[in-house]
Amino acid sequence: MFDRIAGVYDVMNSVMTAGLHHRWRERAVDLASVGPGSRALDVATGTGDLAVALAARGAEVVGSDFSDGMLERARAKSSAVRWERANALALPYDDDSFDAATVGFGARNFSDLPRGLAEMARVVRPGGRVVVLEITTPTRPPLSTFFAFWFDRVVPLLGRATGEDQAYSYLPSSVKRFPGPAELAAVMAAAGLRDVRWIVTAGGIIALHSGIVDGQR
Ligand SMILES: C[S@@+](CC[C@H](N)C(=O)[O-])C[C@H]1O[C@@H](n2cnc3c(N)ncnc32)[C@H](O)[C@@H]1O
C-alpha cells in the first residue's frame, strides 16, 4: 500500500494538514534533542521529511523504511541522510547505536506496536531519546466533531480523487484503533523507556510522546 501511495503522499499530507505537518515534525525534532555530533534514526521514515528535519539540526541521520517506493522519494529529497531499507520490527542495527530514534505517523502502522517501540529503544543508547509523533483522536467538541467529519468524510474523498481510496479509508481506521496518549505512554514505558511525557497539540489531533532509554533495561 505504501509503495502505491508514495507518489501522492507528500501532497496529501500538505492538503490534509494545511501544511502544518512541518511544524509538528519540528516539535518532534526538538524532543529528540539532537545536534552536531549525534546520531539519529528515523524509523518508518516514508518520504523522509522527519529525517531531513533531524539532519537540518546537524545530526548524522539514518532514515529507514520497508517501502522502496517511499524510500525512492526520500532519496530524491536529500543526500544528507543515509536511507536504508529495514523492517521497524527487526531493526538491522546494534544495541545502543544511536542517540535518538524517532517515528512520525508510522507507529500506527506497526503490526506489533510494543515490538516496534522496543526495537527503537534497543538501538538507542541509555539516556538517549525515543520520540513518537502521531495522529490522535480528539475527545472534546467542537474539535472532535470537526475531526470526525474531516477524517471519516473528507479524507476518503480526497483519497478517491487521487485514485487511492483504500489507503485513505485505512488512514481514519488506523487512527481509531491506535492507543490514546496515556495508553501509548504505558506501552513506551513497557518498551524500556522512562520519564515518558506527551504533549497533545493542534486542538487535540496530534500527540508527541518522548521517553528516555533506561540504563537498567
Ligand atoms: C504514514 S507513513 C509515515 C511516513 C513518514 N514517517 C512521515 O512522517 O510522513 C508510514 C510509513 O511507515 C512505513 N512502515 C510501516 N510499518 C513498517 C515497518 N514494520 N517497517 C518499516 N517501515 C514501516 C510505511 O512503509 C510508510 O512509509
PDB file of C-alpha atoms and ligand atoms in Angstrom:
ATOM      1  CA  MET A   1       0.000   0.000   0.000  1.00  0.00           C
ATOM      2  CA  PHE A   2       2.781   2.473   0.904  1.00  0.00           C
ATOM      3  CA  ASP A   3       4.628   1.746  -2.343  1.00  0.00           C
ATOM      4  CA  ARG A   4       1.436   2.586  -4.200  1.00  0.00           C
ATOM      5  CA  ILE A   5       0.678   5.885  -2.447  1.00  0.00           C
ATOM      6  CA  ALA A   6       4.309   7.140  -2.417  1.00  0.00           C
ATOM      7  CA  GLY A   7       3.686   9.446  -5.390  1.00  0.00           C
ATOM      8  CA  VAL A   8       0.766  11.303  -3.764  1.00  0.00           C
ATOM      9  CA  TYR A   9       1.904  11.031  -0.135  1.00  0.00           C
ATOM     10  CA  ASP A  10       3.588  14.443   0.277  1.00  0.00           C
ATOM     11  CA  VAL A  11       0.806  16.337  -1.494  1.00  0.00           C
ATOM     12  CA  MET A  12      -1.854  14.565   0.570  1.00  0.00           C
ATOM     13  CA  ASN A  13      -0.001  15.406   3.803  1.00  0.00           C
ATOM     14  CA  SER A  14       0.095  19.075   2.906  1.00  0.00           C
ATOM     15  CA  VAL A  15      -3.559  19.161   1.819  1.00  0.00           C
ATOM     16  CA  MET A  16      -4.865  17.187   4.824  1.00  0.00           C
ATOM     17  CA  THR A  17      -2.935  19.268   7.392  1.00  0.00           C
ATOM     18  CA  ALA A  18      -2.854  22.651   5.583  1.00  0.00           C
ATOM     19  CA  GLY A  19       0.942  22.378   5.688  1.00  0.00           C
ATOM     20  CA  LEU A  20       1.021  22.147   9.487  1.00  0.00           C
ATOM     21  CA  HIS A  21       2.753  18.746   9.479  1.00  0.00           C
ATOM     22  CA  HIS A  22       6.133  20.505   9.031  1.00  0.00           C
ATOM     23  CA  ARG A  23       5.609  22.390  12.288  1.00  0.00           C
ATOM     24  CA  TRP A  24       4.710  19.164  14.142  1.00  0.00           C
ATOM     25  CA  ARG A  25       7.845  17.492  12.771  1.00  0.00           C
ATOM     26  CA  GLU A  26       9.974  20.384  14.080  1.00  0.00           C
ATOM     27  CA  ARG A  27       8.484  19.821  17.529  1.00  0.00           C
ATOM     28  CA  ALA A  28       9.336  16.117  17.300  1.00  0.00           C
ATOM     29  CA  VAL A  29      12.903  17.050  16.364  1.00  0.00           C
ATOM     30  CA  ASP A  30      13.090  19.398  19.387  1.00  0.00           C
ATOM     31  CA  LEU A  31      12.099  16.470  21.623  1.00  0.00           C
ATOM     32  CA  ALA A  32      14.778  14.219  20.078  1.00  0.00           C
ATOM     33  CA  SER A  33      17.417  16.667  21.362  1.00  0.00           C
ATOM     34  CA  VAL A  34      19.999  16.006  18.681  1.00  0.00           C
ATOM     35  CA  GLY A  35      22.632  18.226  17.089  1.00  0.00           C
ATOM     36  CA  PRO A  36      26.105  18.110  15.597  1.00  0.00           C
ATOM     37  CA  GLY A  37      27.958  15.002  16.778  1.00  0.00           C
ATOM     38  CA  SER A  38      24.825  12.962  17.498  1.00  0.00           C
ATOM     39  CA  ARG A  39      23.381  10.042  15.567  1.00  0.00           C
ATOM     40  CA  ALA A  40      19.652   9.733  14.974  1.00  0.00           C
ATOM     41  CA  LEU A  41      17.447   7.074  13.406  1.00  0.00           C
ATOM     42  CA  ASP A  42      14.090   7.899  11.845  1.00  0.00           C
ATOM     43  CA  VAL A  43      12.073   4.684  11.658  1.00  0.00           C
ATOM     44  CA  ALA A  44       9.258   4.206   9.095  1.00  0.00           C
ATOM     45  CA  THR A  45      10.693   7.323   7.512  1.00  0.00           C
ATOM     46  CA  GLY A  46       8.452   7.211   4.423  1.00  0.00           C
ATOM     47  CA  THR A  47       9.312  10.088   2.100  1.00  0.00           C
ATOM     48  CA  GLY A  48      11.765  11.273   4.737  1.00  0.00           C
ATOM     49  CA  ASP A  49      10.549  14.677   5.956  1.00  0.00           C
ATOM     50  CA  LEU A  50      11.267  13.936   9.620  1.00  0.00           C
ATOM     51  CA  ALA A  51      14.723  12.515   8.835  1.00  0.00           C
ATOM     52  CA  VAL A  52      15.545  15.614   6.774  1.00  0.00           C
ATOM     53  CA  ALA A  53      14.414  17.852   9.662  1.00  0.00           C
ATOM     54  CA  LEU A  54      16.699  15.905  12.051  1.00  0.00           C
ATOM     55  CA  ALA A  55      19.638  16.274   9.640  1.00  0.00           C
ATOM     56  CA  ALA A  56      18.987  20.033   9.437  1.00  0.00           C
ATOM     57  CA  ARG A  57      19.913  20.203  13.141  1.00  0.00           C
ATOM     58  CA  GLY A  58      23.386  18.836  12.301  1.00  0.00           C
ATOM     59  CA  ALA A  59      22.864  15.218  13.411  1.00  0.00           C
ATOM     60  CA  GLU A  60      24.088  12.241  11.406  1.00  0.00           C
ATOM     61  CA  VAL A  61      20.815  10.614  10.359  1.00  0.00           C
ATOM     62  CA  VAL A  62      19.666   7.228   9.080  1.00  0.00           C
ATOM     63  CA  GLY A  63      16.134   7.080   7.621  1.00  0.00           C
ATOM     64  CA  SER A  64      14.766   3.554   7.342  1.00  0.00           C
ATOM     65  CA  ASP A  65      11.566   2.121   5.890  1.00  0.00           C
ATOM     66  CA  PHE A  66      10.400  -1.129   4.310  1.00  0.00           C
ATOM     67  CA  SER A  67       8.746   0.545   1.308  1.00  0.00           C
ATOM     68  CA  ASP A  68      11.050   1.000  -1.685  1.00  0.00           C
ATOM     69  CA  GLY A  69       8.549   3.395  -3.275  1.00  0.00           C
ATOM     70  CA  MET A  70       8.677   5.695  -0.232  1.00  0.00           C
ATOM     71  CA  LEU A  71      12.471   5.452   0.019  1.00  0.00           C
ATOM     72  CA  GLU A  72      12.835   6.391  -3.634  1.00  0.00           C
ATOM     73  CA  ARG A  73      11.046   9.694  -2.897  1.00  0.00           C
ATOM     74  CA  ALA A  74      13.138  10.235   0.234  1.00  0.00           C
ATOM     75  CA  ARG A  75      16.400   9.683  -1.690  1.00  0.00           C
ATOM     76  CA  ALA A  76      15.375  12.306  -4.233  1.00  0.00           C
ATOM     77  CA  LYS A  77      14.795  14.763  -1.372  1.00  0.00           C
ATOM     78  CA  SER A  78      18.149  14.680   0.377  1.00  0.00           C
ATOM     79  CA  SER A  79      21.593  13.157   0.198  1.00  0.00           C
ATOM     80  CA  ALA A  80      22.390  14.353   3.721  1.00  0.00           C
ATOM     81  CA  VAL A  81      20.515  11.353   5.181  1.00  0.00           C
ATOM     82  CA  ARG A  82      21.511   7.681   4.820  1.00  0.00           C
ATOM     83  CA  TRP A  83      18.365   5.944   3.503  1.00  0.00           C
ATOM     84  CA  GLU A  84      18.084   2.250   4.278  1.00  0.00           C
ATOM     85  CA  ARG A  85      15.510  -0.461   3.672  1.00  0.00           C
ATOM     86  CA  ALA A  86      14.622  -2.025   7.015  1.00  0.00           C
ATOM     87  CA  ASN A  87      11.732  -3.529   8.926  1.00  0.00           C
ATOM     88  CA  ALA A  88      10.976  -1.476  12.042  1.00  0.00           C
ATOM     89  CA  LEU A  89      10.056  -4.677  13.887  1.00  0.00           C
ATOM     90  CA  ALA A  90      13.539  -6.182  13.373  1.00  0.00           C
ATOM     91  CA  LEU A  91      15.947  -3.268  13.002  1.00  0.00           C
ATOM     92  CA  PRO A  92      19.310  -4.253  11.498  1.00  0.00           C
ATOM     93  CA  TYR A  93      21.290  -2.095  13.960  1.00  0.00           C
ATOM     94  CA  ASP A  94      23.336  -2.992  17.030  1.00  0.00           C
ATOM     95  CA  ASP A  95      22.152  -2.129  20.510  1.00  0.00           C
ATOM     96  CA  ASP A  96      22.947   1.456  21.604  1.00  0.00           C
ATOM     97  CA  SER A  97      23.938   2.626  18.078  1.00  0.00           C
ATOM     98  CA  PHE A  98      22.004   5.919  18.114  1.00  0.00           C
ATOM     99  CA  ASP A  99      21.477   8.908  20.403  1.00  0.00           C
ATOM    100  CA  ALA A 100      17.805   9.161  19.421  1.00  0.00           C
ATOM    101  CA  ALA A 101      15.148   7.357  17.406  1.00  0.00           C
ATOM    102  CA  THR A 102      12.010   8.976  16.021  1.00  0.00           C
ATOM    103  CA  VAL A 103       8.894   7.757  14.259  1.00  0.00           C
ATOM    104  CA  GLY A 104       6.421  10.112  12.579  1.00  0.00           C
ATOM    105  CA  PHE A 105       2.935   8.889  11.629  1.00  0.00           C
ATOM    106  CA  GLY A 106       4.434   5.405  11.408  1.00  0.00           C
ATOM    107  CA  ALA A 107       3.875   3.722  14.793  1.00  0.00           C
ATOM    108  CA  ARG A 108       0.159   3.481  13.951  1.00  0.00           C
ATOM    109  CA  ASN A 109       1.098   1.198  11.084  1.00  0.00           C
ATOM    110  CA  PHE A 110       3.306  -1.189  13.048  1.00  0.00           C
ATOM    111  CA  SER A 111       1.706  -4.622  13.023  1.00  0.00           C
ATOM    112  CA  ASP A 112       3.224  -5.112  16.510  1.00  0.00           C
ATOM    113  CA  LEU A 113       3.435  -1.766  18.354  1.00  0.00           C
ATOM    114  CA  PRO A 114       5.213  -2.996  21.534  1.00  0.00           C
ATOM    115  CA  ARG A 115       7.833  -4.719  19.425  1.00  0.00           C
ATOM    116  CA  GLY A 116       8.410  -1.679  17.183  1.00  0.00           C
ATOM    117  CA  LEU A 117       8.874   0.569  20.223  1.00  0.00           C
ATOM    118  CA  ALA A 118      11.134  -1.981  21.936  1.00  0.00           C
ATOM    119  CA  GLU A 119      13.289  -2.099  18.801  1.00  0.00           C
ATOM    120  CA  MET A 120      13.612   1.708  18.805  1.00  0.00           C
ATOM    121  CA  ALA A 121      14.588   1.632  22.497  1.00  0.00           C
ATOM    122  CA  ARG A 122      17.093  -1.178  21.896  1.00  0.00           C
ATOM    123  CA  VAL A 123      19.080   0.678  19.232  1.00  0.00           C
ATOM    124  CA  VAL A 124      19.272   3.907  21.279  1.00  0.00           C
ATOM    125  CA  ARG A 125      21.964   4.263  23.963  1.00  0.00           C
ATOM    126  CA  PRO A 126      20.889   4.573  27.598  1.00  0.00           C
ATOM    127  CA  GLY A 127      19.975   8.197  28.260  1.00  0.00           C
ATOM    128  CA  GLY A 128      19.006   8.790  24.598  1.00  0.00           C
ATOM    129  CA  ARG A 129      15.500   9.676  23.426  1.00  0.00           C
ATOM    130  CA  VAL A 130      12.718   7.863  21.631  1.00  0.00           C
ATOM    131  CA  VAL A 131      10.096  10.181  20.087  1.00  0.00           C
ATOM    132  CA  VAL A 132       6.718   9.248  18.621  1.00  0.00           C
ATOM    133  CA  LEU A 133       4.689  11.753  16.554  1.00  0.00           C
ATOM    134  CA  GLU A 134       1.176  10.505  15.820  1.00  0.00           C
ATOM    135  CA  ILE A 135      -2.356  11.498  14.989  1.00  0.00           C
ATOM    136  CA  THR A 136      -4.679  11.064  17.941  1.00  0.00           C
ATOM    137  CA  THR A 137      -8.428  11.261  18.281  1.00  0.00           C
ATOM    138  CA  PRO A 138      -9.665  14.484  19.939  1.00  0.00           C
ATOM    139  CA  THR A 139     -12.153  13.782  22.682  1.00  0.00           C
ATOM    140  CA  ARG A 140     -13.812  17.194  23.168  1.00  0.00           C
ATOM    141  CA  PRO A 141     -16.185  19.095  20.895  1.00  0.00           C
ATOM    142  CA  PRO A 142     -16.009  21.128  18.730  1.00  0.00           C
ATOM    143  CA  LEU A 143     -12.715  19.592  17.524  1.00  0.00           C
ATOM    144  CA  SER A 144     -13.949  16.024  17.955  1.00  0.00           C
ATOM    145  CA  THR A 145     -16.937  16.793  15.685  1.00  0.00           C
ATOM    146  CA  PHE A 146     -14.793  18.518  13.074  1.00  0.00           C
ATOM    147  CA  PHE A 147     -12.203  15.713  13.227  1.00  0.00           C
ATOM    148  CA  ALA A 148     -14.839  13.006  12.704  1.00  0.00           C
ATOM    149  CA  PHE A 149     -16.223  14.901   9.703  1.00  0.00           C
ATOM    150  CA  TRP A 150     -12.761  15.598   8.235  1.00  0.00           C
ATOM    151  CA  PHE A 151     -11.341  12.134   8.751  1.00  0.00           C
ATOM    152  CA  ASP A 152     -14.394   9.985   8.072  1.00  0.00           C
ATOM    153  CA  ARG A 153     -15.821  12.004   5.145  1.00  0.00           C
ATOM    154  CA  VAL A 154     -13.312  14.427   3.589  1.00  0.00           C
ATOM    155  CA  VAL A 155     -10.100  12.360   3.758  1.00  0.00           C
ATOM    156  CA  PRO A 156     -11.623   9.311   1.997  1.00  0.00           C
ATOM    157  CA  LEU A 157     -12.985  11.679  -0.706  1.00  0.00           C
ATOM    158  CA  LEU A 158      -9.525  13.202  -1.162  1.00  0.00           C
ATOM    159  CA  GLY A 159      -8.160   9.668  -1.378  1.00  0.00           C
ATOM    160  CA  ARG A 160     -10.710   8.823  -4.063  1.00  0.00           C
ATOM    161  CA  ALA A 161      -9.642  11.916  -6.035  1.00  0.00           C
ATOM    162  CA  THR A 162      -6.065  10.594  -6.062  1.00  0.00           C
ATOM    163  CA  GLY A 163      -7.231   7.089  -7.002  1.00  0.00           C
ATOM    164  CA  GLU A 164      -6.145   5.693  -3.625  1.00  0.00           C
ATOM    165  CA  ASP A 165      -9.499   5.114  -1.892  1.00  0.00           C
ATOM    166  CA  GLN A 166      -8.330   2.086   0.047  1.00  0.00           C
ATOM    167  CA  ALA A 167      -5.270   3.764   1.600  1.00  0.00           C
ATOM    168  CA  TYR A 168      -7.174   6.873   2.630  1.00  0.00           C
ATOM    169  CA  SER A 169     -10.028   4.865   4.153  1.00  0.00           C
ATOM    170  CA  TYR A 170      -7.412   2.836   6.024  1.00  0.00           C
ATOM    171  CA  LEU A 171      -5.980   6.076   7.494  1.00  0.00           C
ATOM    172  CA  PRO A 172      -9.017   7.000   9.677  1.00  0.00           C
ATOM    173  CA  SER A 173      -9.491   3.417  10.823  1.00  0.00           C
ATOM    174  CA  SER A 174      -5.822   3.084  11.787  1.00  0.00           C
ATOM    175  CA  VAL A 175      -6.087   6.281  13.866  1.00  0.00           C
ATOM    176  CA  LYS A 176      -9.217   4.995  15.639  1.00  0.00           C
ATOM    177  CA  ARG A 177      -7.634   1.760  16.737  1.00  0.00           C
ATOM    178  CA  PHE A 178      -4.331   3.358  17.832  1.00  0.00           C
ATOM    179  CA  PRO A 179      -3.956   3.734  21.623  1.00  0.00           C
ATOM    180  CA  GLY A 180      -4.769   7.106  23.183  1.00  0.00           C
ATOM    181  CA  PRO A 181      -1.961   9.219  24.709  1.00  0.00           C
ATOM    182  CA  ALA A 182      -1.930   7.656  28.210  1.00  0.00           C
ATOM    183  CA  GLU A 183      -2.121   4.127  26.848  1.00  0.00           C
ATOM    184  CA  LEU A 184       0.679   4.784  24.350  1.00  0.00           C
ATOM    185  CA  ALA A 185       2.830   6.180  27.176  1.00  0.00           C
ATOM    186  CA  ALA A 186       2.301   2.911  29.066  1.00  0.00           C
ATOM    187  CA  VAL A 187       3.375   0.872  26.017  1.00  0.00           C
ATOM    188  CA  MET A 188       6.502   3.048  25.728  1.00  0.00           C
ATOM    189  CA  ALA A 189       7.313   2.516  29.403  1.00  0.00           C
ATOM    190  CA  ALA A 190       6.911  -1.236  28.940  1.00  0.00           C
ATOM    191  CA  ALA A 191       9.332  -0.990  25.983  1.00  0.00           C
ATOM    192  CA  GLY A 192      12.110   0.174  28.338  1.00  0.00           C
ATOM    193  CA  LEU A 193      11.606   3.940  28.354  1.00  0.00           C
ATOM    194  CA  ARG A 194      11.486   6.097  31.462  1.00  0.00           C
ATOM    195  CA  ASP A 195      10.169   9.620  32.060  1.00  0.00           C
ATOM    196  CA  VAL A 196       7.669   9.197  29.244  1.00  0.00           C
ATOM    197  CA  ARG A 197       5.920  12.514  28.595  1.00  0.00           C
ATOM    198  CA  TRP A 198       3.487  13.676  25.990  1.00  0.00           C
ATOM    199  CA  ILE A 199       2.068  16.841  24.500  1.00  0.00           C
ATOM    200  CA  VAL A 200      -1.266  16.921  22.714  1.00  0.00           C
ATOM    201  CA  THR A 201      -1.403  19.797  20.227  1.00  0.00           C
ATOM    202  CA  ALA A 202      -3.245  21.102  17.148  1.00  0.00           C
ATOM    203  CA  GLY A 203      -6.545  21.165  19.046  1.00  0.00           C
ATOM    204  CA  GLY A 204      -6.154  17.568  20.244  1.00  0.00           C
ATOM    205  CA  ILE A 205      -5.349  15.999  16.873  1.00  0.00           C
ATOM    206  CA  ILE A 206      -1.604  15.451  17.293  1.00  0.00           C
ATOM    207  CA  ALA A 207       0.257  13.699  20.115  1.00  0.00           C
ATOM    208  CA  LEU A 208       4.006  13.920  20.608  1.00  0.00           C
ATOM    209  CA  HIS A 209       5.477  11.399  23.043  1.00  0.00           C
ATOM    210  CA  SER A 210       9.065  11.178  24.225  1.00  0.00           C
ATOM    211  CA  GLY A 211      10.874   8.841  26.590  1.00  0.00           C
ATOM    212  CA  ILE A 212      14.426   8.273  27.763  1.00  0.00           C
ATOM    213  CA  VAL A 213      16.096   4.917  27.293  1.00  0.00           C
ATOM    214  CA  ASP A 214      16.554   3.371  30.696  1.00  0.00           C
ATOM    215  CA  GLY A 215      20.062   2.180  31.521  1.00  0.00           C
ATOM    216  CA  GLN A 216      18.538  -0.680  33.575  1.00  0.00           C
ATOM    217  CA  ARG A 217      16.571  -2.212  30.690  1.00  0.00           C
TER     218      ARG A 217
HETATM  219  C1  LIG B   1       2.104   7.193   7.098  1.00  0.00           C
HETATM  220  S1  LIG B   1       3.730   6.832   6.548  1.00  0.00           S
HETATM  221  C2  LIG B   1       4.742   7.911   7.518  1.00  0.00           C
HETATM  222  C3  LIG B   1       5.970   8.374   6.803  1.00  0.00           C
HETATM  223  C4  LIG B   1       6.839   9.414   7.489  1.00  0.00           C
HETATM  224  N1  LIG B   1       7.420   8.916   8.697  1.00  0.00           N
HETATM  225  C5  LIG B   1       6.147  10.713   7.742  1.00  0.00           C
HETATM  226  O1  LIG B   1       6.382  11.278   8.807  1.00  0.00           O
HETATM  227  O2  LIG B   1       5.433  11.204   6.885  1.00  0.00           O
HETATM  228  C6  LIG B   1       4.045   5.284   7.328  1.00  0.00           C
HETATM  229  C7  LIG B   1       5.333   4.649   6.882  1.00  0.00           C
HETATM  230  O3  LIG B   1       5.587   3.552   7.757  1.00  0.00           O
HETATM  231  C8  LIG B   1       6.233   2.558   6.996  1.00  0.00           C
HETATM  232  N2  LIG B   1       6.143   1.311   7.771  1.00  0.00           N
HETATM  233  C9  LIG B   1       5.033   0.759   8.350  1.00  0.00           C
HETATM  234  N3  LIG B   1       5.369  -0.359   9.009  1.00  0.00           N
HETATM  235  C10 LIG B   1       6.709  -0.510   8.851  1.00  0.00           C
HETATM  236  C11 LIG B   1       7.631  -1.480   9.298  1.00  0.00           C
HETATM  237  N4  LIG B   1       7.251  -2.527  10.032  1.00  0.00           N
HETATM  238  N5  LIG B   1       8.920  -1.323   8.963  1.00  0.00           N
HETATM  239  C12 LIG B   1       9.338  -0.269   8.211  1.00  0.00           C
HETATM  240  N6  LIG B   1       8.516   0.672   7.748  1.00  0.00           N
HETATM  241  C13 LIG B   1       7.207   0.560   8.069  1.00  0.00           C
HETATM  242  C14 LIG B   1       5.492   2.568   5.669  1.00  0.00           C
HETATM  243  O4  LIG B   1       6.216   1.959   4.639  1.00  0.00           O
HETATM  244  C15 LIG B   1       5.312   4.073   5.476  1.00  0.00           C
HETATM  245  O5  LIG B   1       6.360   4.624   4.716  1.00  0.00           O
END
